[in-house]
C-alpha cells in the first residue's frame, strides 16, 4: 500500500460475525493435516454489516475536522460507489482478528466435544482448555476469557487430583 506521507486510516471490523467455519479430520493419522475452512463471509448479513461499516468510515473520513490530513480515499477508492462495488471490495479485502473460537463445543449433547469439566468425550485423561470451548467469540479480545478458562480448569484438575 502506498499513500500520502501524512494521513489517517479508518478501518472497520465485524466483531461478532454470523458466518461459521469448521475443522474436519481428514485421516485417522494424526500427522495428516486437518481440513480448515474458516468460511468467512458465508452469511450475507456479515457482508452487509461490513459494507455499512465501510460507508460509515467514509462519512467519518469526510468530516471537516479531518480535512488537513485528508489526502483522498485510497481503498476502495472514490470511484467505488455502488453496493456491488463495495461488496466486491469487502470480499477481496476482508481479514480476521485471529480470535477464532468454538471448534470444541462444550456440552452434553451429541455435537459436544468436551463435557462441562472440559474432558474430551471418548478419550481418557485429555481436556481441552482454551478458547475453542467457547460457543461464540466475545466482543473484546479473547485473552481474558481464555485465561479464565485456564484458571477454572486448573481448579477443576486440582480438585479432581485431591479426591
Short mmCIF file of C-alpha atoms in Angstrom, two decimals:
data_model
loop_
_atom_site.label_atom_id
_atom_site.label_comp_id
_atom_site.label_asym_id
_atom_site.label_seq_id
_atom_site.Cartn_x
_atom_site.Cartn_y
_atom_site.Cartn_z
CA UNK A 1 0.00 0.00 0.00
CA UNK A 2 1.19 3.45 -0.77
CA UNK A 3 -0.25 6.78 0.15
CA UNK A 4 0.49 10.29 1.30
CA UNK A 5 3.18 10.97 3.91
CA UNK A 6 0.59 12.40 6.29
CA UNK A 7 -2.86 10.99 6.66
CA UNK A 8 -5.03 8.63 8.63
CA UNK A 9 -6.58 5.22 8.28
CA UNK A 10 -10.13 4.25 9.04
CA UNK A 11 -10.76 0.53 9.20
CA UNK A 12 -14.00 -1.23 10.04
CA UNK A 13 -14.38 -4.65 11.54
CA UNK A 14 -17.23 -7.03 12.27
CA UNK A 15 -16.70 -8.30 15.79
CA UNK A 16 -19.47 -10.89 16.02
CA UNK A 17 -19.96 -12.48 12.59
CA UNK A 18 -22.74 -14.95 11.88
CA UNK A 19 -20.60 -16.98 9.45
CA UNK A 20 -19.27 -20.24 10.87
CA UNK A 21 -16.34 -22.28 9.69
CA UNK A 22 -15.27 -25.79 10.54
CA UNK A 23 -12.37 -28.14 11.18
CA UNK A 24 -12.58 -31.65 9.79
CA UNK A 25 -10.35 -34.65 10.34
CA UNK A 26 -9.08 -35.95 7.02
CA UNK A 27 -7.46 -39.10 8.37
CA UNK A 28 -7.07 -41.22 11.49
CA UNK A 29 -3.35 -40.46 11.18
CA UNK A 30 -2.57 -37.50 13.50
CA UNK A 31 0.28 -36.36 11.23
CA UNK A 32 -2.13 -35.67 8.36
CA UNK A 33 -3.29 -32.03 8.37
CA UNK A 34 -6.87 -31.12 9.20
CA UNK A 35 -9.20 -29.55 6.69
CA UNK A 36 -9.68 -25.98 7.94
CA UNK A 37 -12.42 -23.89 6.36
CA UNK A 38 -12.99 -20.53 8.08
CA UNK A 39 -15.99 -19.89 5.80
CA UNK A 40 -15.56 -16.13 6.07
CA UNK A 41 -18.47 -14.06 4.73
CA UNK A 42 -20.62 -17.11 4.05
CA UNK A 43 -23.61 -15.34 5.60
CA UNK A 44 -24.80 -12.29 3.66
CA UNK A 45 -25.55 -10.32 6.83
CA UNK A 46 -21.79 -10.28 7.56
CA UNK A 47 -21.09 -8.75 4.15
CA UNK A 48 -23.92 -6.24 4.61
CA UNK A 49 -22.58 -5.21 8.02
CA UNK A 50 -19.09 -4.61 6.60
CA UNK A 51 -20.45 -2.60 3.65
CA UNK A 52 -22.43 -0.48 6.12
CA UNK A 53 -19.30 -0.05 8.27
CA UNK A 54 -17.32 1.00 5.19
CA UNK A 55 -19.97 3.61 4.39
CA UNK A 56 -19.73 4.87 7.97
CA UNK A 57 -15.93 5.12 7.65
CA UNK A 58 -16.44 7.25 4.56
CA UNK A 59 -18.78 9.56 6.48
CA UNK A 60 -16.25 9.94 9.29
CA UNK A 61 -13.43 10.49 6.79
CA UNK A 62 -15.39 13.29 5.13
CA UNK A 63 -15.58 15.29 8.38
CA UNK A 64 -14.25 18.86 8.06
CA UNK A 65 -12.11 18.32 11.17
CA UNK A 66 -10.01 15.83 9.19
CA UNK A 67 -9.54 17.97 6.05
CA UNK A 68 -5.96 18.88 6.99
CA UNK A 69 -4.91 15.22 6.78
CA UNK A 70 -7.29 14.02 4.07
CA UNK A 71 -5.23 13.13 1.03
CA UNK A 72 -8.13 11.25 -0.52
CA UNK A 73 -9.53 7.78 -0.19
CA UNK A 74 -7.15 5.05 -1.31
CA UNK A 75 -9.23 1.91 -0.76
CA UNK A 76 -11.68 1.01 -2.13
CA UNK A 77 -11.28 4.35 -3.87
CA UNK A 78 -13.71 7.18 -4.56
CA UNK A 79 -14.97 5.53 -7.76
CA UNK A 80 -16.37 2.53 -5.85
CA UNK A 81 -19.85 3.80 -5.06
CA UNK A 82 -22.39 1.07 -5.77
CA UNK A 83 -23.31 -1.59 -3.22
CA UNK A 84 -21.96 -4.19 -5.66
CA UNK A 85 -18.56 -2.46 -5.85
CA UNK A 86 -18.38 -2.04 -2.09
CA UNK A 87 -19.36 -5.68 -1.54
CA UNK A 88 -16.67 -6.76 -4.01
CA UNK A 89 -14.10 -4.72 -2.08
CA UNK A 90 -15.22 -6.22 1.24
CA UNK A 91 -14.98 -9.76 -0.14
CA UNK A 92 -11.50 -9.11 -1.59
CA UNK A 93 -10.02 -7.35 1.43
CA UNK A 94 -11.57 -8.98 4.50
CA UNK A 95 -9.14 -10.07 7.20
CA UNK A 96 -9.60 -11.71 10.57
CA UNK A 97 -8.94 -10.59 14.12
CA UNK A 98 -7.39 -14.06 14.67
CA UNK A 99 -9.67 -14.75 17.63
CA UNK A 100 -11.25 -17.94 16.37
CA UNK A 101 -13.27 -19.87 18.94
CA UNK A 102 -15.85 -22.63 19.15
CA UNK A 103 -14.16 -25.60 17.48
CA UNK A 104 -14.52 -27.89 20.53
CA UNK A 105 -18.04 -27.37 21.77
CA UNK A 106 -18.58 -27.88 25.48
CA UNK A 107 -21.85 -29.51 26.49
CA UNK A 108 -23.77 -32.71 26.98
CA UNK A 109 -25.35 -33.16 23.54
CA UNK A 110 -24.16 -35.34 20.65
CA UNK A 111 -22.34 -32.41 18.99
CA UNK A 112 -20.24 -31.64 22.06
CA UNK A 113 -16.52 -32.39 22.05
CA UNK A 114 -15.89 -31.79 25.75
CA UNK A 115 -18.03 -32.24 28.85
CA UNK A 116 -18.68 -29.46 31.40
CA UNK A 117 -15.39 -30.35 33.13
CA UNK A 118 -13.52 -29.93 29.81
CA UNK A 119 -12.82 -33.66 29.39
CA UNK A 120 -12.81 -34.85 25.78
CA UNK A 121 -15.55 -37.39 25.20
CA UNK A 122 -14.19 -40.86 24.45
CA UNK A 123 -10.58 -40.04 25.37
CA UNK A 124 -9.25 -40.65 28.86
CA UNK A 125 -7.04 -38.11 30.64
CA UNK A 126 -7.45 -35.40 27.99
CA UNK A 127 -9.03 -31.99 28.45
CA UNK A 128 -9.35 -29.03 26.12
CA UNK A 129 -8.53 -25.82 27.97
CA UNK A 130 -8.63 -22.89 25.56
CA UNK A 131 -10.97 -20.59 23.66
CA UNK A 132 -12.11 -23.41 21.39
CA UNK A 133 -14.67 -24.42 24.04
CA UNK A 134 -16.35 -21.01 23.85
CA UNK A 135 -19.66 -21.12 21.94
CA UNK A 136 -19.05 -17.78 20.21
CA UNK A 137 -16.44 -15.07 20.07
CA UNK A 138 -16.53 -12.32 22.66
CA UNK A 139 -16.88 -8.69 21.61
CA UNK A 140 -13.46 -7.94 23.07
CA UNK A 141 -10.12 -9.67 22.98
CA UNK A 142 -10.29 -13.40 23.77
CA UNK A 143 -7.24 -13.28 26.06
CA UNK A 144 -9.11 -12.65 29.34
CA UNK A 145 -11.76 -15.35 28.74
CA UNK A 146 -9.01 -17.81 27.76
CA UNK A 147 -7.14 -17.05 30.99
CA UNK A 148 -10.37 -17.54 32.95
CA UNK A 149 -10.94 -20.90 31.25
CA UNK A 150 -7.38 -21.93 32.18
CA UNK A 151 -7.82 -20.82 35.79
CA UNK A 152 -11.13 -22.67 36.11
CA UNK A 153 -9.63 -25.79 34.53
CA UNK A 154 -6.69 -25.65 36.95
CA UNK A 155 -9.13 -25.51 39.87
CA UNK A 156 -11.11 -28.48 38.48
CA UNK A 157 -7.97 -30.54 37.89
CA UNK A 158 -6.61 -29.79 41.37
CA UNK A 159 -9.96 -30.71 42.93
CA UNK A 160 -10.05 -33.98 40.98
CA UNK A 161 -6.48 -34.91 41.95
CA UNK A 162 -7.26 -34.36 45.67
CA UNK A 163 -10.31 -36.62 45.59
#
